[in-house]
XYZ file of C-alpha atoms in Angstrom:
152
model
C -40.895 -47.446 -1.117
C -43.319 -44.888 -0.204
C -45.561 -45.521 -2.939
C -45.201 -49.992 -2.149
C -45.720 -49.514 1.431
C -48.359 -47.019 2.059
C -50.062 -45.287 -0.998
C -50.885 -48.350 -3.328
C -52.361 -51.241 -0.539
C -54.551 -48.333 0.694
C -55.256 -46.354 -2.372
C -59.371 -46.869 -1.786
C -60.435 -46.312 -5.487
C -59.607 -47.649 -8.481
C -58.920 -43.937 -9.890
C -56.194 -43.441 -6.746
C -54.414 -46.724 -7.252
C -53.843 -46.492 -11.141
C -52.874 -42.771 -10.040
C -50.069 -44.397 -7.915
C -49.550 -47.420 -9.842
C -48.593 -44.759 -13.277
C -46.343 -42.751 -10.382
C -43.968 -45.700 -10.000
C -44.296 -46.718 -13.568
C -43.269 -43.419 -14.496
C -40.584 -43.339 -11.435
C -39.035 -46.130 -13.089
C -39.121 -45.029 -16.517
C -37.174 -41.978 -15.841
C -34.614 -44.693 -13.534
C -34.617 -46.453 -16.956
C -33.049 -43.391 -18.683
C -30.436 -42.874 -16.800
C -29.614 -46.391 -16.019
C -27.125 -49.421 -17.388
C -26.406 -53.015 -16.860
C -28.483 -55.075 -14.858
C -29.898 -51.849 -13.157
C -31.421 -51.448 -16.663
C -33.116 -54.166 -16.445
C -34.417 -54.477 -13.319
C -35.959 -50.705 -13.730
C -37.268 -51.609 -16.973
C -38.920 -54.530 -15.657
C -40.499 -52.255 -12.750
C -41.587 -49.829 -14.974
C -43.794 -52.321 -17.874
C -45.101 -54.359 -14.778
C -46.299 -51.502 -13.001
C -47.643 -49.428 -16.016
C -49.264 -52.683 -17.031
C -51.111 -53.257 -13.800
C -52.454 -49.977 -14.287
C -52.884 -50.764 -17.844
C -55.520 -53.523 -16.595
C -57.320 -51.734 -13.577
C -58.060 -48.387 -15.517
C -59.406 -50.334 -19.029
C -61.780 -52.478 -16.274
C -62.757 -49.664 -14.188
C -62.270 -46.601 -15.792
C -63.821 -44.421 -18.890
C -62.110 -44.502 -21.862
C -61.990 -40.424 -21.340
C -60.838 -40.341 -17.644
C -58.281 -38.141 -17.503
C -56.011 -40.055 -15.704
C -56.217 -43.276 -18.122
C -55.520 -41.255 -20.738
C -52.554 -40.211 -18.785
C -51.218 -43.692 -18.197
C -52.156 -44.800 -21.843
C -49.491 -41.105 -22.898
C -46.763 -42.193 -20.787
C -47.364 -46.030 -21.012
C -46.759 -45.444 -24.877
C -44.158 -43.390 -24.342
C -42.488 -46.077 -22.304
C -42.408 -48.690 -25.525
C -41.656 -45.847 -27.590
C -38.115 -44.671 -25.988
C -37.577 -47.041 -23.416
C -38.315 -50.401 -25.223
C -37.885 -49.095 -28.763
C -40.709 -51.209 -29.950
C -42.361 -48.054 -31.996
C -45.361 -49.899 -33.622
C -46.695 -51.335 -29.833
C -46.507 -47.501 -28.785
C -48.401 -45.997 -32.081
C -50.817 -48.835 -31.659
C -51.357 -48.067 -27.741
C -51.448 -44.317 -28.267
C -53.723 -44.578 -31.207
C -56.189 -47.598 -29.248
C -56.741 -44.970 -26.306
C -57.488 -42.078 -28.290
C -60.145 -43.757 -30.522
C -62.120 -45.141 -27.552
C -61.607 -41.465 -26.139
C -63.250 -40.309 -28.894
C -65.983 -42.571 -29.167
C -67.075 -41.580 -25.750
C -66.621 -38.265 -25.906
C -69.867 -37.316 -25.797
C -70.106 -39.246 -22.471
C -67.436 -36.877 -21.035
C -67.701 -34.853 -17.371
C -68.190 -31.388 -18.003
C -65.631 -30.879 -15.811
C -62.644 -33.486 -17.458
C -63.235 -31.946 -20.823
C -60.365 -29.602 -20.629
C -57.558 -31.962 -19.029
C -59.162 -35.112 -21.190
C -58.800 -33.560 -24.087
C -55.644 -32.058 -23.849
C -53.850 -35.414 -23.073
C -55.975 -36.643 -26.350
C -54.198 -33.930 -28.235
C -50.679 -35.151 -26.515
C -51.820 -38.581 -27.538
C -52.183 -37.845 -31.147
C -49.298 -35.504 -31.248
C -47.115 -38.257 -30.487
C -48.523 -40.372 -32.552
C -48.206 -37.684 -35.655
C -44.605 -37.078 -34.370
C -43.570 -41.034 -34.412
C -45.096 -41.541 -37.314
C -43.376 -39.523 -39.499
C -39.992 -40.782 -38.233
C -40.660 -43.416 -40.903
C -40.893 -47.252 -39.920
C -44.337 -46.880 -38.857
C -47.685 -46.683 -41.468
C -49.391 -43.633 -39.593
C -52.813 -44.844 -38.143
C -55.720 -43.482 -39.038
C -57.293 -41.211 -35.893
C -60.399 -39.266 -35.551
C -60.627 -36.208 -35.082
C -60.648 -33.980 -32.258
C -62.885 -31.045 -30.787
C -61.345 -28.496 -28.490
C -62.484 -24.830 -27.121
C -60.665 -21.841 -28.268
C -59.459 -21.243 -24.948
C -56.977 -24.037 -24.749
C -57.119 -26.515 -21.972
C -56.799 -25.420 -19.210
């Protein structure tokens, strides 16, 4: 309510409203898991439409390697992964984001580098991890540079 009311009609950027939008798409994907009957459905139907709005506004108005796309794009593909059981879309989302990630990673804020590539790593983690569950032809990704130091 808080997020429908107040935080999304006046989030002023499109960084703060896919922030928000992911919030309740993530909100209702953790509804979804603890959830039956109709309520299923309705929270399922919450959770694509508002991931999927946020889908739209970060891939027209964000970098490819914003942090917080990269987010969305994790837990979007998580979503289809174990809430929709459709493994391929989720492999083929996970594995979308982190190519254009790292085709613009030279591109990347000095400062995102840590938290950008960290979810990268999450990204292709997952996808390493689903993949060898079997069902699914593991995509081919690119590989990734991070510091010694870890992430963050």
């Amino acid at each position: 309510n808080l997020l429908d009311k107040f935080l999304i009609p006046k989030a002023g950027t499109p960084d703060s409203k896919v922030f928000y939008l992911k919030m309740k798409g993530d909100y209702y994907r953790y509804l979804a898991e603890v959830s039956s009957g109709d309520e299923l459905t309705d929270v399922i139907d919450k959770s694509q439409q508002s991931y999927q709005e946020a889908f739209d506004i970060a891939k027209d108005k964000m970098p490819p390697t914003h942090p917080i796309r990269l987010g969305l794009a994790l837990n979007f593909s998580v979503f289809y992964f174990e809430i929709l059981d459709n493994k391929s879309k989720a492999c083929q989302l996970a594995k979308q984001s982190f190519d254009e990630a790292v085709a613009e990673l030279d591109t990347l804020d000095e400062n995102l580098y840590k938290d950008s590539t960290l979810i990268m790593q999450l990204l292709r983690d997952n996808l390493t991890l689903w993949t060898s569950d079997g069902g699914v032809e593991e995509p081919e990704t690119a590989p990734i540079v991070a510091d010694a130091e870890g992430t963050n």
